[in-house]
Structures are given as C-alpha cells and as structure tokens.
Tab-separated table of C-alpha atoms in Angstrom:
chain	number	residue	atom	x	y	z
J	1	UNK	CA	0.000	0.000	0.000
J	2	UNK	CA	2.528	2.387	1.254
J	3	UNK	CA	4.583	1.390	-2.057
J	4	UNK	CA	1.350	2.491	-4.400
J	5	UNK	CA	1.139	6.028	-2.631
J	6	UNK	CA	5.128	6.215	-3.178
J	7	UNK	CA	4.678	5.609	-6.607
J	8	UNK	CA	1.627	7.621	-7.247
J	9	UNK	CA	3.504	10.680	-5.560
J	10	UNK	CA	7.006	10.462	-8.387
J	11	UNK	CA	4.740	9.597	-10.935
J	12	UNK	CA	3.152	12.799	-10.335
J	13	UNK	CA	6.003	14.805	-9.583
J	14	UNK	CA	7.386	13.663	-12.565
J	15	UNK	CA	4.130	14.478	-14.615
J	16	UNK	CA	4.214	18.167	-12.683
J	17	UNK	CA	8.322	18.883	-14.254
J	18	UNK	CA	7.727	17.623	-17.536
J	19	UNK	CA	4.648	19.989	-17.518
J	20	UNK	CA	6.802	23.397	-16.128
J	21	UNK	CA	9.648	22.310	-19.198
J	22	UNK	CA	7.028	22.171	-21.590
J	23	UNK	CA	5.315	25.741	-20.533
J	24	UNK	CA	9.052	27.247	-19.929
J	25	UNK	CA	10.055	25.800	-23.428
J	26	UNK	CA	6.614	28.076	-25.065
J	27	UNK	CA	7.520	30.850	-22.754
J	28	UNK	CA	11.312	31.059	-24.486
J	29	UNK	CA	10.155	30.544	-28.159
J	30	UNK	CA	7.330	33.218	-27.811
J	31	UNK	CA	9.911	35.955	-26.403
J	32	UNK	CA	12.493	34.755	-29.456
J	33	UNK	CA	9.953	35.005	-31.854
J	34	UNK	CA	8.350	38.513	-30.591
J	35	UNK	CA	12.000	40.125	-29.679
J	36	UNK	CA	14.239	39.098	-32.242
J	37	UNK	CA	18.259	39.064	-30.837
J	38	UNK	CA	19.694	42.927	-31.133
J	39	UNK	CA	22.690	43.294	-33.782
J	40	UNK	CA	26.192	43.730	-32.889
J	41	UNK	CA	27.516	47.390	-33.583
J	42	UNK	CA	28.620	48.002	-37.348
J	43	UNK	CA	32.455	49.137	-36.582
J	44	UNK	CA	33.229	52.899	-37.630
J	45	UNK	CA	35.395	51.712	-40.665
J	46	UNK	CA	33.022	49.610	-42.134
J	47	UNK	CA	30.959	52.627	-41.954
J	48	UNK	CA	32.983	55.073	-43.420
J	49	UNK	CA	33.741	52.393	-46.338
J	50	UNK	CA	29.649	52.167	-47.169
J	51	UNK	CA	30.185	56.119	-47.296
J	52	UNK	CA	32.928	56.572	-49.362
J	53	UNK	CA	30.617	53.855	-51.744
J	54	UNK	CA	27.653	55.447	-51.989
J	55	UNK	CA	29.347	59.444	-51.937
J	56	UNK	CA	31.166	57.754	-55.265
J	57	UNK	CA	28.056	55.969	-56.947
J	58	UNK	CA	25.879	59.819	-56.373
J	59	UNK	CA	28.673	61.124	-58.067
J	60	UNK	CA	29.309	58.990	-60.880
J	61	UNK	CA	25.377	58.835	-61.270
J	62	UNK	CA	25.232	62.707	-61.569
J	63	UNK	CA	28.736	62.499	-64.625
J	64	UNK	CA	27.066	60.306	-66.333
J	65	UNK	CA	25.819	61.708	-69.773
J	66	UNK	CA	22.589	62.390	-70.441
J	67	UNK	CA	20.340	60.092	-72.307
J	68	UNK	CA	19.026	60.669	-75.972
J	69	UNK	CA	16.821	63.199	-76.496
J	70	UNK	CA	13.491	61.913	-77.822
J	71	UNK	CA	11.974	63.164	-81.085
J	72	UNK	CA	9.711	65.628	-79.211
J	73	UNK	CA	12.540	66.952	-77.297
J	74	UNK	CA	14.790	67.487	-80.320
J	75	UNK	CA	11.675	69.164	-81.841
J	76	UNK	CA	11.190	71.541	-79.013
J	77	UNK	CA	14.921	72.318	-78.931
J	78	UNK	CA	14.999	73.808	-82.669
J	79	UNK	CA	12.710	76.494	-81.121
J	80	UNK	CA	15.273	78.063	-78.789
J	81	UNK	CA	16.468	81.677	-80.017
J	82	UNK	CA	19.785	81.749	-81.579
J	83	UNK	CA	20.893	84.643	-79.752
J	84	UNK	CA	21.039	82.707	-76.339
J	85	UNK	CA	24.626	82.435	-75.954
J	86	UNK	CA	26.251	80.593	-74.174
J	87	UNK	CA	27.837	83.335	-70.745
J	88	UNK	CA	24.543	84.638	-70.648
J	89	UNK	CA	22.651	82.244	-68.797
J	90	UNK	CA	20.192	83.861	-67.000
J	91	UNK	CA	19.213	82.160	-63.037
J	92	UNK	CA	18.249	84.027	-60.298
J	93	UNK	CA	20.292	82.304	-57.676
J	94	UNK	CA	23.536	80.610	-59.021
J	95	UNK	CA	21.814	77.377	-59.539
J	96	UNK	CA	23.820	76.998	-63.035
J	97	UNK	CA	26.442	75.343	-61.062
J	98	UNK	CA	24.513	72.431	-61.360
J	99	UNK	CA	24.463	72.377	-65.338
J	100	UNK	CA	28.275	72.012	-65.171
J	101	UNK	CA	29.258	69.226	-62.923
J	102	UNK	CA	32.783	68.685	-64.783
J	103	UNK	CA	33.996	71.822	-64.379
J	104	UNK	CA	32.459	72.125	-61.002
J	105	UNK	CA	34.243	68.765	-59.905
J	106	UNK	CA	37.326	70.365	-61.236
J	107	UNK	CA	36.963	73.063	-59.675
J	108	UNK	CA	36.488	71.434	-55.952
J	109	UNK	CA	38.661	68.432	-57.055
J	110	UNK	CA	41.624	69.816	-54.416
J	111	UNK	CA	43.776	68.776	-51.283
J	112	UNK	CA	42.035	70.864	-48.150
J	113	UNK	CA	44.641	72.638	-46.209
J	114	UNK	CA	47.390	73.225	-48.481
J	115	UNK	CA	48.097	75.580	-51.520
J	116	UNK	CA	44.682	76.023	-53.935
J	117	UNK	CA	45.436	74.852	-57.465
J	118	UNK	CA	46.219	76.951	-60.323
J	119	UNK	CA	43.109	76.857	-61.839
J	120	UNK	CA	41.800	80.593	-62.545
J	121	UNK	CA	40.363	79.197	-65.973
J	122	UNK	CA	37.936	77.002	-64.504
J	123	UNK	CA	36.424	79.837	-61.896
J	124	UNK	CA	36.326	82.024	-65.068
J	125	UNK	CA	34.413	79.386	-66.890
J	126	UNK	CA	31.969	78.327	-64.200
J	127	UNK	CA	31.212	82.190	-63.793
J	128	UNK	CA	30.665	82.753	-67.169
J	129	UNK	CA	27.970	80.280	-67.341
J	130	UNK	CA	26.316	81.578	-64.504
J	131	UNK	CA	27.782	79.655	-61.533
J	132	UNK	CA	28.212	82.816	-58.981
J	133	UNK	CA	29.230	83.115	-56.008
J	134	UNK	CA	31.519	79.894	-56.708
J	135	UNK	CA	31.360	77.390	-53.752
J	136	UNK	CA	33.867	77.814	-51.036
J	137	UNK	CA	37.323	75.845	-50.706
J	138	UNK	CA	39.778	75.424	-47.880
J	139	UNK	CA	42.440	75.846	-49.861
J	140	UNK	CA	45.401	78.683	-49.285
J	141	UNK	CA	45.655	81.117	-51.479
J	142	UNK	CA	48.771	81.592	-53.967
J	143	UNK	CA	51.072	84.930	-53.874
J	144	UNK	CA	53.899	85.846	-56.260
J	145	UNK	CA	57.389	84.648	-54.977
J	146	UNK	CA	58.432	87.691	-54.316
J	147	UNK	CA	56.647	90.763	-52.957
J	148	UNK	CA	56.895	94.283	-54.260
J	149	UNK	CA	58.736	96.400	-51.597
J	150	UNK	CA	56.217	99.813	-53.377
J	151	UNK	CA	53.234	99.936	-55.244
J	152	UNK	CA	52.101	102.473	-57.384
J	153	UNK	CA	50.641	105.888	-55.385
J	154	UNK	CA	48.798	107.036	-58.425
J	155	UNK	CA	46.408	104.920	-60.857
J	156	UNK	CA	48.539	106.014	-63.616
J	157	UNK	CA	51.811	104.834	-62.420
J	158	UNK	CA	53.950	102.416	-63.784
J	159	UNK	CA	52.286	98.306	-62.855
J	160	UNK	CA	54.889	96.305	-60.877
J	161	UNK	CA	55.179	93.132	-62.731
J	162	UNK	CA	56.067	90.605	-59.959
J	163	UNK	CA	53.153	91.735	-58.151
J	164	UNK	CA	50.907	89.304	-59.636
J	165	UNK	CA	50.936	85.526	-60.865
J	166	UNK	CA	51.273	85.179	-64.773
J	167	UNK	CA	50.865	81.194	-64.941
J	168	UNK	CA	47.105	81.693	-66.643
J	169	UNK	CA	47.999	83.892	-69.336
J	170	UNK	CA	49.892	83.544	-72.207
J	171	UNK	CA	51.895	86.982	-71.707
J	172	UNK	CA	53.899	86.923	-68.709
J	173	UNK	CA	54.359	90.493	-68.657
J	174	UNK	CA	52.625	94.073	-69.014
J	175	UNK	CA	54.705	94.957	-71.543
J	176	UNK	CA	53.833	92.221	-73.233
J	177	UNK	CA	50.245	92.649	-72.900
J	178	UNK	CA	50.855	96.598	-73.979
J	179	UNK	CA	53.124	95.024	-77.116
J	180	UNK	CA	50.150	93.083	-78.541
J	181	UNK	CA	47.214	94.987	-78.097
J	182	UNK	CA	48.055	98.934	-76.684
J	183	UNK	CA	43.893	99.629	-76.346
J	184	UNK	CA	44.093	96.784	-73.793
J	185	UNK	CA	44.257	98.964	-71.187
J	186	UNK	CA	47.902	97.980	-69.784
J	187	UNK	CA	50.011	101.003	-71.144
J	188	UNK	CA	49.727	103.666	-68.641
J	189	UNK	CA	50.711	106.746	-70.858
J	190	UNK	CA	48.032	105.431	-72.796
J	191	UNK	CA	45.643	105.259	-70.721
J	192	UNK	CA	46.626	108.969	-68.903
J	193	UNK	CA	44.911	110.521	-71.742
J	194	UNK	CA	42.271	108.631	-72.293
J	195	UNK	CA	37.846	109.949	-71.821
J	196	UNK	CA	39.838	113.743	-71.327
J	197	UNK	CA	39.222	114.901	-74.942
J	198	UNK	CA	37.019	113.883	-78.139
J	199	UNK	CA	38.184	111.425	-80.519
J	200	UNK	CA	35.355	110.827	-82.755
J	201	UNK	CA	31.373	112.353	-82.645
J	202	UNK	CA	30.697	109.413	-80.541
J	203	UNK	CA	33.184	110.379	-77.146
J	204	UNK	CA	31.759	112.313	-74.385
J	205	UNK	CA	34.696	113.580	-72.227
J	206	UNK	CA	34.997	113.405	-68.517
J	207	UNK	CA	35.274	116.873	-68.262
J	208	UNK	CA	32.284	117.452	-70.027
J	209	UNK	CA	30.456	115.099	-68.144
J	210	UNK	CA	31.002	116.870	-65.374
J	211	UNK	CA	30.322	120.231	-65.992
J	212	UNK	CA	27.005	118.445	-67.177
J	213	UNK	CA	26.532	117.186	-64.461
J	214	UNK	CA	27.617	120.462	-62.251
J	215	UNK	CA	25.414	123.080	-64.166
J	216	UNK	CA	22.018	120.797	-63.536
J	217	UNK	CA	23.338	120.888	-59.289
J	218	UNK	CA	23.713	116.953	-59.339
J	219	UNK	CA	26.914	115.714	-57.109
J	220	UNK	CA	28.356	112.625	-58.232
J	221	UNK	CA	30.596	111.367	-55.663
J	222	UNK	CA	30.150	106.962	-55.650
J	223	UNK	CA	30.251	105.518	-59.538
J	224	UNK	CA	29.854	101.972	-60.658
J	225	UNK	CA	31.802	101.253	-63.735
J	226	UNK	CA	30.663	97.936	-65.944
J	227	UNK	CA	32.874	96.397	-67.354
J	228	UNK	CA	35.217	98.422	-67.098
J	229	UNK	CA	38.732	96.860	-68.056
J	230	UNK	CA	41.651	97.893	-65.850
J	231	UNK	CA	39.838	100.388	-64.360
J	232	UNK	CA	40.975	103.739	-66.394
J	233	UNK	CA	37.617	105.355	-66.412
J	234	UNK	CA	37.733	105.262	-62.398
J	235	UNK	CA	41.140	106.110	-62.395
J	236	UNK	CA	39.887	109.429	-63.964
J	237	UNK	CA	37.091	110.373	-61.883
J	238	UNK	CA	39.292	109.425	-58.196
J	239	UNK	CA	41.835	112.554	-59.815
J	240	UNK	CA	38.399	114.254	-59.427
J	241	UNK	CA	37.434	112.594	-55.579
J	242	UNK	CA	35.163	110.311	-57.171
J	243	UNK	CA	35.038	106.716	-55.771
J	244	UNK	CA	34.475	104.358	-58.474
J	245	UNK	CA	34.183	100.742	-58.286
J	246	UNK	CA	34.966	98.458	-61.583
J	247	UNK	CA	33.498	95.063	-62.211
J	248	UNK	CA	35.611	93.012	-64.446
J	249	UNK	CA	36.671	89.735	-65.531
J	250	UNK	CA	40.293	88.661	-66.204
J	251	UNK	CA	39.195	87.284	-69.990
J	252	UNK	CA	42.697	86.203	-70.715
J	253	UNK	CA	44.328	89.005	-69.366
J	254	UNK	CA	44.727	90.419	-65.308
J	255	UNK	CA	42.332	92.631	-65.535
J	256	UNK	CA	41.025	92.462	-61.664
J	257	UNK	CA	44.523	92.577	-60.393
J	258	UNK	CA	45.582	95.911	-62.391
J	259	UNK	CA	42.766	97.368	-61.125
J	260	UNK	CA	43.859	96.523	-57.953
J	261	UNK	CA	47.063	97.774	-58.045
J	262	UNK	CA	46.063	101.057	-59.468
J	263	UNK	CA	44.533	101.830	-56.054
J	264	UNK	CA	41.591	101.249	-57.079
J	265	UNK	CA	38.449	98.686	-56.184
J	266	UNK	CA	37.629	95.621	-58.911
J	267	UNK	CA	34.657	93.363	-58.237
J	268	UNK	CA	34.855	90.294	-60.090
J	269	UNK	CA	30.911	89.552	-61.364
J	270	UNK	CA	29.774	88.901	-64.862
J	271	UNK	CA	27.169	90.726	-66.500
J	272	UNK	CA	24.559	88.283	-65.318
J	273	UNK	CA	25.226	88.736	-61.520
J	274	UNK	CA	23.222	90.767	-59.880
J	275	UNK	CA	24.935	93.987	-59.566
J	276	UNK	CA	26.637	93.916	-54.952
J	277	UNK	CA	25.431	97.151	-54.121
J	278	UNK	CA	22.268	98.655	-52.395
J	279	UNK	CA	19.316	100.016	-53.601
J	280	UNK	CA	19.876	103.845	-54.469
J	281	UNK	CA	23.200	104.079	-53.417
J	282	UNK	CA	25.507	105.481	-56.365
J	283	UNK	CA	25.255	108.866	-58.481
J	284	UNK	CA	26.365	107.148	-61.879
J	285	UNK	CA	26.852	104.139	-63.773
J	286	UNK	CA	29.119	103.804	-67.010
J	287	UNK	CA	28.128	101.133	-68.953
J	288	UNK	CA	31.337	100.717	-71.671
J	289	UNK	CA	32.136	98.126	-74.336
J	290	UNK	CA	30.829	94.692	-72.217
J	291	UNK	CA	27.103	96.522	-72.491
J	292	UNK	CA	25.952	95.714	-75.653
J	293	UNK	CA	23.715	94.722	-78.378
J	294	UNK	CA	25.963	91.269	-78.228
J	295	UNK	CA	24.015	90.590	-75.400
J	296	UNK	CA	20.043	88.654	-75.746
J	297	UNK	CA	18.013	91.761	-74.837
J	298	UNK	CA	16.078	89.871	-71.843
J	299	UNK	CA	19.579	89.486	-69.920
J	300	UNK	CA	19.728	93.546	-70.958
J	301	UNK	CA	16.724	93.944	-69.532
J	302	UNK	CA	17.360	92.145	-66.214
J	303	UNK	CA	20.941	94.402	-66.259
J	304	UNK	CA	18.898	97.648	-66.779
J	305	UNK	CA	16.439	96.982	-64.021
J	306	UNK	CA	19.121	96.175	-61.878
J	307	UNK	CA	20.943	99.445	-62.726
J	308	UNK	CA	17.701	101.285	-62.253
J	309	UNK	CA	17.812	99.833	-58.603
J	310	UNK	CA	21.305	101.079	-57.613
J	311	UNK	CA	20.969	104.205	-59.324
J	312	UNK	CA	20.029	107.209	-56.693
J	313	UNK	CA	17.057	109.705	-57.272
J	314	UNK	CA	18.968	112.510	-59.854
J	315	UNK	CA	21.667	109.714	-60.561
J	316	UNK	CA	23.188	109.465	-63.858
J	317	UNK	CA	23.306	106.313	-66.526
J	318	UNK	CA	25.997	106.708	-68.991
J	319	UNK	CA	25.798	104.382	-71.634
J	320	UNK	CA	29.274	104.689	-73.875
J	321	UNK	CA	29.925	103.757	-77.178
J	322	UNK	CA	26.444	101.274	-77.463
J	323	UNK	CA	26.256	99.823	-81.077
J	324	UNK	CA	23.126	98.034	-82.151
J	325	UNK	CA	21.173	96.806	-84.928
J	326	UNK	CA	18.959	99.847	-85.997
J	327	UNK	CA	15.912	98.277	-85.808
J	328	UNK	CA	16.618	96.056	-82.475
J	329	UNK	CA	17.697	99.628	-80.511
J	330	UNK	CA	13.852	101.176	-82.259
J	331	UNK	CA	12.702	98.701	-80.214
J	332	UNK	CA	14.238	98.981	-77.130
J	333	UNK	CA	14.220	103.086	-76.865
J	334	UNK	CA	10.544	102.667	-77.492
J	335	UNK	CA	10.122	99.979	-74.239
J	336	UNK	CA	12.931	102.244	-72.038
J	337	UNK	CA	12.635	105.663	-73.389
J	338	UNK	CA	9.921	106.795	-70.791
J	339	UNK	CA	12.249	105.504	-67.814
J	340	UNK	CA	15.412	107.754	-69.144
J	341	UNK	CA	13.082	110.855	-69.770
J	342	UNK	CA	13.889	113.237	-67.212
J	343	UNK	CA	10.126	114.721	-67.120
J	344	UNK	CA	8.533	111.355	-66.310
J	345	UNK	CA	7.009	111.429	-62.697
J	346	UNK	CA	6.093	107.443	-62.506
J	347	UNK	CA	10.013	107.175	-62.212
J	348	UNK	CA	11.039	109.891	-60.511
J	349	UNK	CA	14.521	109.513	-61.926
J	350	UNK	CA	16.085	112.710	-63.682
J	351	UNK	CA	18.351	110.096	-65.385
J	352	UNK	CA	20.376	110.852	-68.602
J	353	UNK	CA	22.117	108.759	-71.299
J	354	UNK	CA	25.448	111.068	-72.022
J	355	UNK	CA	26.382	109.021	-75.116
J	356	UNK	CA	25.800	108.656	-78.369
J	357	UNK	CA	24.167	105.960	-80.200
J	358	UNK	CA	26.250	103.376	-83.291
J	359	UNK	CA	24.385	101.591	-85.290
C-alpha cells in the first residue's frame, strides 16, 4: 500500500516537471519570436567604407551623360532663339552650377589645407555660365614669390610686374600685354589721356560730363563702372574725388589685379550677376564696351532693371559707345525711353544717357 502512494507521488512529480519544461520551453520561443536578438555594432570603418561607396556611386550617377533626347525633345529644342549664348545664362540664384558638374568637380577636385590649385580658368568658366558666387574651398591662397617692396601711389603709375601671378595667361608680362594689343588697357601713358578729350562724334569727355553734371546741381561722388577693363575710367574720376568701383573679368588678361594695383576697387561679377550694391546708393553708372547689343536683350533687360535699382534719385546712366542693330535699338528706346526721360514722374529719376548711339 505504502509502495502504491510512493509511486503515485514520483509519478506525479514527474508528470508536474515535464509539464513546467514544456510551458518554460513556449515561454522562451514566444519571447524569441516577438523580440528578435539585437545586432552587434557596425564598426566605424566599415561605416565610413559604405560612405565613401555610396558618396562615389551619387557622383558617378550625376557624370554620367545624359540620355538621348526623344523626337519631341529634339523638336522643341529647334525652337530656342539663336541669340542665347552661351555666358549669358540667365538664373536668379547661381543654380547653373549644377548644369556644369565637370567643371564644377574640377573646380572642388583639391587637397584641403594646403596651396589652392592653379586653376583661374575654370572659376572664369563656371562664372561665365552663370555659376556665382563659386562654392567655397579650404584651400590657401597663392602669392607671387616675391613681394613688391612699393606699389604704385597714383592709378597712372607704372604696374609692378612681380606683383601678380602670370601662370594663366599667355603673356607673362605688361609689356607684353601693352606690345600686342596697346587699347588693352595695360600702357599707362596710354591710358593717362584717355575719356579727357574727343576722338570721334561718338566720345563724351569726362570733363564734359562733369560740368554736365555740375550746371544741372547733381553731385556725383560713388560711380559703378561695368565692365570696365583695368579700371581707367575710375582712375579718372578718383583725380576728381570720385570713388568708383569696376566690375571686371580677367578674360585672358589680369584685368582684376591691375585694377587693384592702381589703387583702385575691382569686383569680379559677370554681366549676369546681380549687380553687390544697395538700392539707391551710387550717383552714376558707365556702362562701356561689355554693355551691348551682343548681349540677348532679356539678360539687358534684367541688367537695366538692376541698374535702375542702384541708381540714386537725380543719378546718372551713362551708356558709352552702345552699337546696335537699328531696328533692335527702335525697339528697345521705345520699351525704355519713358524711364530715361527726365520729365517722367512714374520714375522719378532725372536720369540721362550722355552718349551717343552706333548703329
């Protein structure tokens, strides 16, 4: 009897752990299956590999060349204007740089903290096609290998030579630059002479201008030049205490830096930038050579607003030397001849064009 109960007891006992196993064992394949293990940590290398991959595929993804235009596309493209050229891209922030990822990845293709590259041509070309303010770099600058001791106290002095870097031009000199091409703007005694006296029916001197300017009481004291070369026309008007500032582009020449070293102040924009000065702030603008007919007339239009907003109330636009297709400049005196009028009281501008007209 007391051997039954014994057995009874173990058998149930033994019924009870195989139970607890069996509801422990459901209990640990519920938790696996609703919490899955957590992942080791992916080491920083690895990371920084997977990176470097996929900063490499974006980039070749955005080189690679466009696919074929369809037959609708190539249709569409015949009606562009011919007169869109190509540094006259017009964008209202400078999202052309974009539209030129090779020259843009040569432009940034460069080792950070050491000497920038000698690659002026490829920031001329990116800002031609509209790509301004280029992007940053952290990069050092370059400087000539030996500094001037002097530079030049008046704007008509004699240039210092070694005061500049000649690697991204073919002449390596100013005398050089005078040799081939005197109207270049290099040759000071040149350029001492020149907007003082008439030349042809088409010149308006500087002393002219101002006595102009003088006997209808207007005071010009801040000018903004376009264009303006190596900065002769400001050089002029500072002999008179007239601050001028030049925007330029060194188009195969040093344009920027001559100004520069004539004492006077270059700002290196293209015509399609909008013009770094404040509404109503400067007394004239000279619009020379770069301002012309060359140019698709909306981009002239967006430069001629943009003049109008800099100009001051009684300032002065001088546009010099402007040549033009007879019937093209009809057309555009008729749409901005009641803006230059100096009796029109919507614009409240006594603005005058002191030029003549070529055609």
């Amino acid at each position: 009897m007391g051997f039954t109960i014994s057995m009874g007891l173990n058998l149930l006992l033994l019924v009870a752990m195989v139970a607890t196993n069996i509801f422990s064992l459901y209990h640990l394949s519920s938790n696996i299956q609703s919490k899955p293990p957590v992942a080791p940590p992916v080491p920083d290398h690895l990371l920084h590999q997977l990176q470097t991959i996929r900063a490499t595929i974006n980039h070749l993804t955005r080189l690679q060349p466009p696919a074929p235009p369809s037959a609708k596309a190539k249709k569409s493209s015949l009606t562009i204007p011919s007169d869109l050229l190509l540094y006259t891209h017009l964008s209202p922030i400078a999202s052309s740089c974009k539209d030129n990822p090779d020259l843009l990845h040569q432009y940034m293709n460069y080792t950070p903290f050491s000497l920038c590259p000698s690659d002026s041509s490829v920031a001329e070309s990116l800002i031609l096609r509209g790509c301004h303010p280029l992007p940053r770099r952290r990069c050092f600058s370059r400087t000539p290998s030996s500094i001037p001791t002097s530079l030049p106290k008046t704007p008509f002095s004699t240039l210092p030579e070694k005061a500049l870097l000649w690697n991204s031009y073919n002449c390596k000199s100013f005398s050089c630059l005078s040799k081939s091409n005197p109207n270049m703007g290099f040759d000071m005694k040149v350029e001492q002479s020149r907007y003082l006296g008439y030349k042809s029916d088409l010149d308006l001197p500087i002393p002219q201008f101002l006595q102009l300017a003088k006997s209808s009481k207007s005071v010009i004291r801040l000018a903004l030049d376009i264009g303006g070369g190596t900065g002769t026309f400001a050089a002029q008007l500072k002999l008179h205490n007239v601050t001028v500032v030049t925007t330029t582009m060194n188009l195969g020449a040093p344009y920027s830096e001559s100004v520069a070293l004539r004492g006077l102040v270059p700002l290196h924009v293209p015509l399609q930038q909008r013009l770094p000065v404040f509404d109503g702030m400067v007394d004239l603008v000279r619009c020379g050579h770069a301002v012309n007919r060359w140019i698709p007339l909306t981009m002239m239009e967006f430069l001629l607003f943009d003049v109008d907003r800099v100009l001051r109330g009684g300032g002065y636009l001088w546009l010099d030397h402007f040549f033009s297709k007879r019937a093209d400049l009809e057309k555009w005196s008729e749409e901005w001849g009641s803006l230059f009028d100096s009796s029109s009281s919507e614009a409240n501008y006594e603005m005058s064009i002191y030029s003549r007209y070529q055609c």
